[in-house]
mmCIF file of C-alpha atoms in Angstrom:
data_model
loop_
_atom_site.group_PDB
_atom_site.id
_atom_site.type_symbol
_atom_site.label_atom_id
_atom_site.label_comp_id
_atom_site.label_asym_id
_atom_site.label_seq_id
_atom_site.Cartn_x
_atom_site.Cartn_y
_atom_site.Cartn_z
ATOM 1 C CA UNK A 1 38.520 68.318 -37.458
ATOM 2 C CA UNK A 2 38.685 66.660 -40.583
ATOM 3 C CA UNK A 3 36.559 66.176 -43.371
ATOM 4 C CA UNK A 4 34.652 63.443 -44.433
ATOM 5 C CA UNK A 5 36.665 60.298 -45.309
ATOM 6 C CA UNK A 6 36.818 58.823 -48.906
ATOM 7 C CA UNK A 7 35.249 55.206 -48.158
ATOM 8 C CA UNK A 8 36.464 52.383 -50.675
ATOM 9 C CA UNK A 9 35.172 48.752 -50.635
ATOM 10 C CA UNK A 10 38.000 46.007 -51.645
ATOM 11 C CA UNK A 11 35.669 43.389 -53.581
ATOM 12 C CA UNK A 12 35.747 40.285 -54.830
ATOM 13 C CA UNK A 13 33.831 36.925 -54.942
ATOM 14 C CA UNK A 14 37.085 34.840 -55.435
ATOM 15 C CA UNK A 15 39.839 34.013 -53.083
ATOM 16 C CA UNK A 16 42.874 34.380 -53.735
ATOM 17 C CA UNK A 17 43.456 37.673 -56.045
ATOM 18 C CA UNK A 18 45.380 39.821 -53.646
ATOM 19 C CA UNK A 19 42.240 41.844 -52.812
ATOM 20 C CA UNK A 20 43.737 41.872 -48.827
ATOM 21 C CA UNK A 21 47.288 42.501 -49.915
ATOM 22 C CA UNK A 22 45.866 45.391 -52.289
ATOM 23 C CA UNK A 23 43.919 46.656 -48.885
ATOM 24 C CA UNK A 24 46.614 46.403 -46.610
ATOM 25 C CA UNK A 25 49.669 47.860 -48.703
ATOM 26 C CA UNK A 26 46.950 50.991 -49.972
ATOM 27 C CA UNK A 27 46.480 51.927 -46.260
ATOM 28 C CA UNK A 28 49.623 51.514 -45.293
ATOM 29 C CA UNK A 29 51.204 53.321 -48.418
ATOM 30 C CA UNK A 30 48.672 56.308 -47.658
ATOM 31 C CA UNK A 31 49.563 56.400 -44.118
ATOM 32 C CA UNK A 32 53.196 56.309 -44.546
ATOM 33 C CA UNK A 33 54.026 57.896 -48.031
ATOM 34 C CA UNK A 34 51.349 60.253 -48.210
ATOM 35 C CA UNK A 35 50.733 61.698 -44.675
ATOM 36 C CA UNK A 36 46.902 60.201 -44.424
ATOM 37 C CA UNK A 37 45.056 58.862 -41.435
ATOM 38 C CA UNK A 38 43.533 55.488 -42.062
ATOM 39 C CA UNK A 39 40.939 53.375 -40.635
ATOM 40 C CA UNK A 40 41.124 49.434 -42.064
ATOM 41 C CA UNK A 41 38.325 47.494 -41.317
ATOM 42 C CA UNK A 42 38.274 43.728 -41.641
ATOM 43 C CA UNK A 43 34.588 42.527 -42.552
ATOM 44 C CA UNK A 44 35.803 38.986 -43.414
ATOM 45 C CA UNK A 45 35.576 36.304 -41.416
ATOM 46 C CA UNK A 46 38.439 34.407 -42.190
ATOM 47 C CA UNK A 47 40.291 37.627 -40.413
ATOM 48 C CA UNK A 48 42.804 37.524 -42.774
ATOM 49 C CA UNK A 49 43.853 41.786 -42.768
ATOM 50 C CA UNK A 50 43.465 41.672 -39.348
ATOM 51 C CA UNK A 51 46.110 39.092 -38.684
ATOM 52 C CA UNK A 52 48.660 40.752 -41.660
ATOM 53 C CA UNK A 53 48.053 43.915 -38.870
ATOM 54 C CA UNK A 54 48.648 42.136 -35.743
ATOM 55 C CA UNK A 55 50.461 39.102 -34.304
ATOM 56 C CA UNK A 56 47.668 36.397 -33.745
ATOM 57 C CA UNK A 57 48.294 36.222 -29.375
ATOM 58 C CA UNK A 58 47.861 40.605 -29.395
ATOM 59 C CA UNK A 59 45.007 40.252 -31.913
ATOM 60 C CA UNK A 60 43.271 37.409 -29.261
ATOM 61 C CA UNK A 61 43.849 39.439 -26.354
ATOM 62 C CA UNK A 62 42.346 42.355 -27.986
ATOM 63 C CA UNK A 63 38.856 40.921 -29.606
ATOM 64 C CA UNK A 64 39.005 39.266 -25.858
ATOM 65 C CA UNK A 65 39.180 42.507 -23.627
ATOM 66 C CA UNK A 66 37.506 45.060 -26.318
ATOM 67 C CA UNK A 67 35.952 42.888 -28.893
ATOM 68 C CA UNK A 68 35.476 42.891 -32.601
ATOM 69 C CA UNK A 69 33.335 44.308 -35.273
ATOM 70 C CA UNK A 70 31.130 40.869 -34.590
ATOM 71 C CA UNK A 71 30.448 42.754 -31.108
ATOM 72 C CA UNK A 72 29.779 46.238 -32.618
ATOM 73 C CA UNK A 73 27.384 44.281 -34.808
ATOM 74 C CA UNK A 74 25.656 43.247 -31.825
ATOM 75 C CA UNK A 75 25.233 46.278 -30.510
ATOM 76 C CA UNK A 76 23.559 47.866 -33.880
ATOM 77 C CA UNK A 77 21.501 44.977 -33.990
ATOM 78 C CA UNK A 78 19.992 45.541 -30.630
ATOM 79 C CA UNK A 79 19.573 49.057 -31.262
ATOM 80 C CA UNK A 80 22.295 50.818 -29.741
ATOM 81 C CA UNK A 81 23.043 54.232 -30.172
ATOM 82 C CA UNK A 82 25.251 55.616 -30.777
ATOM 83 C CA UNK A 83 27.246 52.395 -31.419
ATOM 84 C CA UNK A 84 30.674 53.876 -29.777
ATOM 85 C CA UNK A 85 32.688 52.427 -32.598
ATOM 86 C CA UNK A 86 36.134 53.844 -31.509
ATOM 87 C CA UNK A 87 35.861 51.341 -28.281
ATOM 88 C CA UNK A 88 36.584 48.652 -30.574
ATOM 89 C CA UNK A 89 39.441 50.032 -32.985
ATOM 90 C CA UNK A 90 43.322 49.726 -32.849
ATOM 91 C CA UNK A 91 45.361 52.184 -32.635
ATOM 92 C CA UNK A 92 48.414 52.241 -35.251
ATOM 93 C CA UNK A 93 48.185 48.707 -35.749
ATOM 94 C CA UNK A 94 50.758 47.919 -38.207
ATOM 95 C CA UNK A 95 53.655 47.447 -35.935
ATOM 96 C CA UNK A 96 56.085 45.254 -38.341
ATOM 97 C CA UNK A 97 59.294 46.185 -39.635
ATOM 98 C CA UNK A 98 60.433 48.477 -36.688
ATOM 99 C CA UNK A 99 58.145 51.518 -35.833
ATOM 100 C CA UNK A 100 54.894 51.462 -36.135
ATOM 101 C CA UNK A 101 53.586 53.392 -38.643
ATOM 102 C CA UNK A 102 51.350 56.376 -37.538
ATOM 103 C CA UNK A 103 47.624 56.684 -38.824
ATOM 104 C CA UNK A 104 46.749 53.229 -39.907
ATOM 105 C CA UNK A 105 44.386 51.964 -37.678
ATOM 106 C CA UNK A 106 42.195 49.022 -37.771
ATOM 107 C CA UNK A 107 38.215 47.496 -37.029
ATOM 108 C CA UNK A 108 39.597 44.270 -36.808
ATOM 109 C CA UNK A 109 36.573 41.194 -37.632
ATOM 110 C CA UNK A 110 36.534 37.958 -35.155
ATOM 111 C CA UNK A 111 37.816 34.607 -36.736
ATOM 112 C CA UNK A 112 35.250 32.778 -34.703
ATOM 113 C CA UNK A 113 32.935 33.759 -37.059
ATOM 114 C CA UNK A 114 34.823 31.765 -39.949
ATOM 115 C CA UNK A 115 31.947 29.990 -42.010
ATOM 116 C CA UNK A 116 29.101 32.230 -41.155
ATOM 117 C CA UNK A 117 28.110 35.457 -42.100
ATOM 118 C CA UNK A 118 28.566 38.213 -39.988
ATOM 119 C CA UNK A 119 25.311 40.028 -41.722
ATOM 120 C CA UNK A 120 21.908 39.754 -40.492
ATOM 121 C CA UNK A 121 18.537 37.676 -42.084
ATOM 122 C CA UNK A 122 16.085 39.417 -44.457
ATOM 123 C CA UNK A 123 13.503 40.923 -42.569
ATOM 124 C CA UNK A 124 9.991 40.375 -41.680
ATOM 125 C CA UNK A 125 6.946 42.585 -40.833
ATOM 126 C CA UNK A 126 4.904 41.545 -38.340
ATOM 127 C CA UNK A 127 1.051 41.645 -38.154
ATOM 128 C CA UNK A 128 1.296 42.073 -41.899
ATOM 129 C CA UNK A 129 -2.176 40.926 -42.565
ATOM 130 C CA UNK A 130 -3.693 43.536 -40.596
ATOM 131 C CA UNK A 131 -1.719 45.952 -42.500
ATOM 132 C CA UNK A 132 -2.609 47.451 -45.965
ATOM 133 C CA UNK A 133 -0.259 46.099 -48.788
ATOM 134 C CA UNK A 134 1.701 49.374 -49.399
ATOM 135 C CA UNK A 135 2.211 49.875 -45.491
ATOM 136 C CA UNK A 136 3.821 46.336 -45.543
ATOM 137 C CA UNK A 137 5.993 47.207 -48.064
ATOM 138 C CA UNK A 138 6.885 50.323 -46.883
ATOM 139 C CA UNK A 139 7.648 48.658 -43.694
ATOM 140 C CA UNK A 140 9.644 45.770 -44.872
ATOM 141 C CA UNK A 141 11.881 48.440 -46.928
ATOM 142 C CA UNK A 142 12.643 50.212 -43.985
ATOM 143 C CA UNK A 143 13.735 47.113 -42.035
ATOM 144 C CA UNK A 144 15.813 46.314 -45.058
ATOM 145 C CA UNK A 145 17.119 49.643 -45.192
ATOM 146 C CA UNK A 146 17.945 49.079 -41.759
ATOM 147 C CA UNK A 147 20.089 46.258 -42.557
ATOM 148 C CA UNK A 148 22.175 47.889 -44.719
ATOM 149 C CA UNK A 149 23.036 50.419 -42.571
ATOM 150 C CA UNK A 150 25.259 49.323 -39.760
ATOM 151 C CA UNK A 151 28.653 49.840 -41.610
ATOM 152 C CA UNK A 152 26.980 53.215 -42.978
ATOM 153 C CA UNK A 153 26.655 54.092 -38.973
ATOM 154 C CA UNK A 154 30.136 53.207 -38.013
ATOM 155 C CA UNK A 155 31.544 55.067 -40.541
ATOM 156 C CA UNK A 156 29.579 58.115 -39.889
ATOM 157 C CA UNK A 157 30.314 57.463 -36.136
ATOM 158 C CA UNK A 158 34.322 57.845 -36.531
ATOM 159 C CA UNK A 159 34.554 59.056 -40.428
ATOM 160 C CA UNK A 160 35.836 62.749 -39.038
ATOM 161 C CA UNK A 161 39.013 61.240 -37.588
ATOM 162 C CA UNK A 162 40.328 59.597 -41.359
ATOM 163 C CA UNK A 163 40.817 60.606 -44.906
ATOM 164 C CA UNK A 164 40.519 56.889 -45.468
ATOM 165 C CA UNK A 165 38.421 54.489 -44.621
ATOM 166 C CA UNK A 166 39.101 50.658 -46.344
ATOM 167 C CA UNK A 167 36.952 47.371 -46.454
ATOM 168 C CA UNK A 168 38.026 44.664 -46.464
ATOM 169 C CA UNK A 169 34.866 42.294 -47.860
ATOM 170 C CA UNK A 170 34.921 38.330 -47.679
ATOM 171 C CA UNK A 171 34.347 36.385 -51.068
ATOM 172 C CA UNK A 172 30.700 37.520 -51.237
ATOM 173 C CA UNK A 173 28.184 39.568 -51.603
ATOM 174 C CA UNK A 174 26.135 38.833 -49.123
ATOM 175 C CA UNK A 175 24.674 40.970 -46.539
ATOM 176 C CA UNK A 176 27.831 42.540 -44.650
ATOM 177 C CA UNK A 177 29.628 42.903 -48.459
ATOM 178 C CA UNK A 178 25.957 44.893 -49.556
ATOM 179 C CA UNK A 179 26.581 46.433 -46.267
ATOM 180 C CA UNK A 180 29.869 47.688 -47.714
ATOM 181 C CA UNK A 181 28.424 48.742 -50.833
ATOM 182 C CA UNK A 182 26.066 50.657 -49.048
ATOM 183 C CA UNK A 183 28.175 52.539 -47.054
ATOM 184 C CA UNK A 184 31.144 53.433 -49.450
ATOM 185 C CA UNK A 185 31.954 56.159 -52.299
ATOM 186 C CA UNK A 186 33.698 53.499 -54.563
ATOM 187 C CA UNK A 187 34.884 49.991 -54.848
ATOM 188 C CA UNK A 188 37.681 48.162 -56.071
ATOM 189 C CA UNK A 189 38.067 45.052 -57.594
ATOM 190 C CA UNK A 190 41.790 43.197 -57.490
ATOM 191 C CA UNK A 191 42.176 40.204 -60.341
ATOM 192 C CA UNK A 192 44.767 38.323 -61.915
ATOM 193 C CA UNK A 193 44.799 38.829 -65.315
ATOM 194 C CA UNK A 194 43.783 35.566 -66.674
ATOM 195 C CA UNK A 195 41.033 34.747 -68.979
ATOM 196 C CA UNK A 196 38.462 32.986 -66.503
ATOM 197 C CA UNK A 197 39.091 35.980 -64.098
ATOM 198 C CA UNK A 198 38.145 38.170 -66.813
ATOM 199 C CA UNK A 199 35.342 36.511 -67.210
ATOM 200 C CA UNK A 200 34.809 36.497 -63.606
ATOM 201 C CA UNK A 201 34.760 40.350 -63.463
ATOM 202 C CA UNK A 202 31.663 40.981 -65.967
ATOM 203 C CA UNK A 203 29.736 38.900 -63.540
ATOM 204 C CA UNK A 204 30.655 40.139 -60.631
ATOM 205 C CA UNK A 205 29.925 44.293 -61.524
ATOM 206 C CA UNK A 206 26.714 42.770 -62.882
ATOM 207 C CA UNK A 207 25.716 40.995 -59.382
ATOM 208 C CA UNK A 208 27.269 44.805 -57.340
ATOM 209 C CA UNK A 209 25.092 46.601 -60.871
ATOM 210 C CA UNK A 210 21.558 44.549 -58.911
ATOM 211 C CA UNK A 211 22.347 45.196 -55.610
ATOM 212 C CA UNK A 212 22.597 48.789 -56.215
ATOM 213 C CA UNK A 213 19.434 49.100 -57.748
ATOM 214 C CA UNK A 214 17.726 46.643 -55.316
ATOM 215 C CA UNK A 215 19.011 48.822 -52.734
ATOM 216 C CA UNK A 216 17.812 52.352 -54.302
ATOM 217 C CA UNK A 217 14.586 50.202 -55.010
ATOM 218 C CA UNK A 218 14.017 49.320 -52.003
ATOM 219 C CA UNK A 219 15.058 52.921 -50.737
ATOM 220 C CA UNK A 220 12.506 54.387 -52.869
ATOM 221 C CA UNK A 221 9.871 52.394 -51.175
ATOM 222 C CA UNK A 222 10.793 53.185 -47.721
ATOM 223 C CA UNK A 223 10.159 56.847 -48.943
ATOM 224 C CA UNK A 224 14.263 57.849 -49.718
ATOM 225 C CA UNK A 225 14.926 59.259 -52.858
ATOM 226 C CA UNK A 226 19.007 58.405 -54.762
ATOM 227 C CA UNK A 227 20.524 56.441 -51.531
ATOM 228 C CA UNK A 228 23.920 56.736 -52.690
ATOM 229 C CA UNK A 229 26.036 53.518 -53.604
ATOM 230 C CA UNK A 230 29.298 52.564 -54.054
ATOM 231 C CA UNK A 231 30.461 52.886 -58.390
ATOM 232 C CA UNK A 232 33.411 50.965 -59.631
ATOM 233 C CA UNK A 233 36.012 53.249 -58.752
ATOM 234 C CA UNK A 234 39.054 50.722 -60.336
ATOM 235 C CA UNK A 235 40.237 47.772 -61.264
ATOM 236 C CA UNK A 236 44.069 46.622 -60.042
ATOM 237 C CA UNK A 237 45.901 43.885 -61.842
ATOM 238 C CA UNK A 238 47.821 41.605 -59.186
ATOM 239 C CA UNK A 239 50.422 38.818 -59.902
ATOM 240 C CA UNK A 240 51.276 39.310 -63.131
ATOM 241 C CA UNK A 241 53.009 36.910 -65.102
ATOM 242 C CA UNK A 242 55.468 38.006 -68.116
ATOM 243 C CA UNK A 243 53.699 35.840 -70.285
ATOM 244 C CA UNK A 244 51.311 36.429 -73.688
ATOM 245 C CA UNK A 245 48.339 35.497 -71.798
ATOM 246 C CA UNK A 246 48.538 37.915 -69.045
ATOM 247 C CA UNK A 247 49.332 40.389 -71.550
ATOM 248 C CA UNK A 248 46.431 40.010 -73.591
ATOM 249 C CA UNK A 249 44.128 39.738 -70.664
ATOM 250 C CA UNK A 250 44.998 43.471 -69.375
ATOM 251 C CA UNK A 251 45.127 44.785 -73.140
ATOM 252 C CA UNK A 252 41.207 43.231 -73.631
ATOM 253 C CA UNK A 253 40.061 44.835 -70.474
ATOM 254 C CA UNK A 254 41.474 48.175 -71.693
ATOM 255 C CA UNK A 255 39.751 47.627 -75.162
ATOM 256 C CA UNK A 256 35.885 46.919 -72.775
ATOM 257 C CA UNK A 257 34.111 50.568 -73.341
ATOM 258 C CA UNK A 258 32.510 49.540 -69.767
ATOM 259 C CA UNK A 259 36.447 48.826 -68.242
ATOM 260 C CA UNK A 260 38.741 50.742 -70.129
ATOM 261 C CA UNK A 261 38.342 53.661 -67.788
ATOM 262 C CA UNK A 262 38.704 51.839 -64.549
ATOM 263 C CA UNK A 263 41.613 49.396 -65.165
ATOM 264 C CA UNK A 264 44.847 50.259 -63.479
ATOM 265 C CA UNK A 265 47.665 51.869 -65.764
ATOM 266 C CA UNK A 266 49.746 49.678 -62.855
ATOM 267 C CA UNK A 267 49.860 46.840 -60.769
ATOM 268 C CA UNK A 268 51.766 43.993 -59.173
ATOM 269 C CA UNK A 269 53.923 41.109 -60.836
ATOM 270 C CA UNK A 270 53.880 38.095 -59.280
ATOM 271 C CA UNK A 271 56.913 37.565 -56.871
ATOM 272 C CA UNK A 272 57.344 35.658 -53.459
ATOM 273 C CA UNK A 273 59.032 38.794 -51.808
ATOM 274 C CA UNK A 274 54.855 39.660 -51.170
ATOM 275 C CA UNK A 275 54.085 36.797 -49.576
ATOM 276 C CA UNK A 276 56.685 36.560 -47.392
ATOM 277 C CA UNK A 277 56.498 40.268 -46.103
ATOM 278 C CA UNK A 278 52.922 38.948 -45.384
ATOM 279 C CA UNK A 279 54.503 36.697 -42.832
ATOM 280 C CA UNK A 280 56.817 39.108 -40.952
ATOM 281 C CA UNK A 281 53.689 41.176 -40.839
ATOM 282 C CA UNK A 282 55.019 44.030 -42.843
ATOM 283 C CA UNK A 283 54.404 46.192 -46.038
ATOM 284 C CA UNK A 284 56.684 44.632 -48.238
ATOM 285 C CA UNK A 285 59.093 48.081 -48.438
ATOM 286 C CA UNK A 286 60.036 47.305 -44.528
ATOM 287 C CA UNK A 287 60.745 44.263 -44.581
ATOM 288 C CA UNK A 288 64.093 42.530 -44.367
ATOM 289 C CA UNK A 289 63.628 39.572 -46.372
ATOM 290 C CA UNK A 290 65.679 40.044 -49.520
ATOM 291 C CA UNK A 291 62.641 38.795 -51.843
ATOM 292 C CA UNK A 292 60.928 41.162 -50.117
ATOM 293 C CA UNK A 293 63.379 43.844 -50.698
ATOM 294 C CA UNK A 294 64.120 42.729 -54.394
ATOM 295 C CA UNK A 295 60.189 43.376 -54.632
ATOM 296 C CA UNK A 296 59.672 46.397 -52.501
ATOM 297 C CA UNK A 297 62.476 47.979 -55.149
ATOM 298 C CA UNK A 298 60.036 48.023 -58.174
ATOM 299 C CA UNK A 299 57.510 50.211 -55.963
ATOM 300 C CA UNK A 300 54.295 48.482 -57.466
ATOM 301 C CA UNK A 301 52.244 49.555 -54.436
ATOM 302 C CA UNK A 302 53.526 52.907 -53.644
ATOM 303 C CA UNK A 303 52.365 53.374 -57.700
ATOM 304 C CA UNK A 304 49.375 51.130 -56.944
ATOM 305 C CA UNK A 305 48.541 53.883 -53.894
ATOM 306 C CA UNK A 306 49.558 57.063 -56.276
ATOM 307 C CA UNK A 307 47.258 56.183 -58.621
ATOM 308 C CA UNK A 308 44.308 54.931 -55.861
ATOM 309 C CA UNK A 309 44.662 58.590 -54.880
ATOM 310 C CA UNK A 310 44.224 60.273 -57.933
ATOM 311 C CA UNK A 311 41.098 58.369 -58.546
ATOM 312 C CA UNK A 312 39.270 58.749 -55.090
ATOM 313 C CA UNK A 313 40.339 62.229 -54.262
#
């Protein structure tokens, strides 16, 4: 049996900045290249790591017959337990470029729920008036607490079968991304190295910086003491241009006393070869497409994944 899995949130409030790519090549790097089972789940709607893992008519047959993480939702909604998590995963589901490559599995999310949010409303206490002030507080913390908990459950449900466990979070932070943050040892944040993305970024660690402390807050009143939350575990350039700009952009981030620790000493350039491994369904190092072999021969992800590993082991 193994031990517990290292649990990493991809996260970022933009579309758009390779955050999926970064997911999928990362879990299928460690897989592959490094010997590591891996369990990639798919928390945004839109479905898009899902569909890099599958072909669209196997991924419809399967959230058909076995369902989706909008299903195990359900079932942790109506509290169901355990939630039997493994019914709904797929087994090595990378199967482009040849062989399928052994110990990347997947949670795959349900594009039917494209435009809502697959996390649940802020709770309410009932009979509060009868209740004394601090009991409805305590009360509504707990349901809160609640909330945040489902991915937190899965994870603990299946965590012994995978070194690795990857999010994949939609362009929010709303409840299923606080969800993530809840449930993970570090996050990661994928950007392009342009000035309004760097911008971008000090808001967006400030916004994960509250939820973290709403959600120890509001652990603290439910009577928990230090519920653990996910800390900024890197931050991975992607698309890179050879220009001044981009340049400068990665060189400012390393001068930030509050970055220069987490930025990426690596990270991707920006080439088509990526794009169209994307759409033969591949990591870009098995696919066919010369692009994607002129890219896959620079080894930006396989350094990407090196250097993922060094951080989160």
């Amino acid at each position: 049996m193994m031990s517990q899995p290292r649990i990493v949130s991809f996260i970022n409030y933009k579309g758009g900045v390779g955050k999926t790519t970064t997911t999928y090549h990362i879990g299928c790097s460690l897989a592959e290249h490094h010997g590591k089972r891996v369990l990639l789940v798919d928390i945004d709607p839109q479905s898009n790591l899902s569909l890099l893992c599958m072909a669209y008519e196997k991924y419809d047959e399967f959230r058909r017959q076995q369902g989706t993480i909008r299903d195990l939702y359900r079932r942790f909604r109506e509290g169901r337990y355990p939630l039997d998590a493994r019914d709904f995963i797929v087994r090595n589901a990378v199967q482009g470029g040849g062989e399928p490559i052994e110990g990347v599995d997947l949670l795959p999310c349900d594009i039917d729920l494209l435009g809502e949010d697959l996390g649940g409303l802020v709770p309410t206490v009932s009979a509060a008036r009868a209740a004394s002030g601090y009991e409805v507080l305590r009360q509504l913390a707990q349901k809160l607490l609640n909330e945040w908990a489902f991915l937190q459950q899965v994870c603990e449900e299946i965590g012994n079968s995978y070194d690795f466990i990857l999010i994949d979070c939609p362009p929010n932070l709303y409840m299923m991304t606080q969800n993530a943050i809840r449930a993970s040892h570090y996050y990661m944040v994928t950007l392009i190295p342009e000035f309004l993305s760097a911008i971008g970024l000090e808001i967006l660690v400030r916004k994960i910086d509250d939820i973290r402390k709403k959600i120890a807050h509001v652990g603290a009143l439910a009577g928990y003491e230090n519920v653990p939350t996910a800390s900024l575990g890197g931050i991975i350039w992607v698309k890179k241009r050879n220009t001044k700009q981009h340049d400068r952009t990665i060189e400012k981030l390393r001068e930030e006393e509050r970055f220069r620790r987490h930025v990426f000493n690596c990270g991707t350039t920006e080439r088509t070869g990526y794009s169209e491994a994307a759409e033969a369904q591949c990591p870009v190092w098995r696919a066919k497409i010369p692009s994607a072999r002129e890219a896959a021969q620079l080894g930006e992800y396989e350094r990407i994944t090196e250097e993922f590993l060094k951080r989160c082991q």
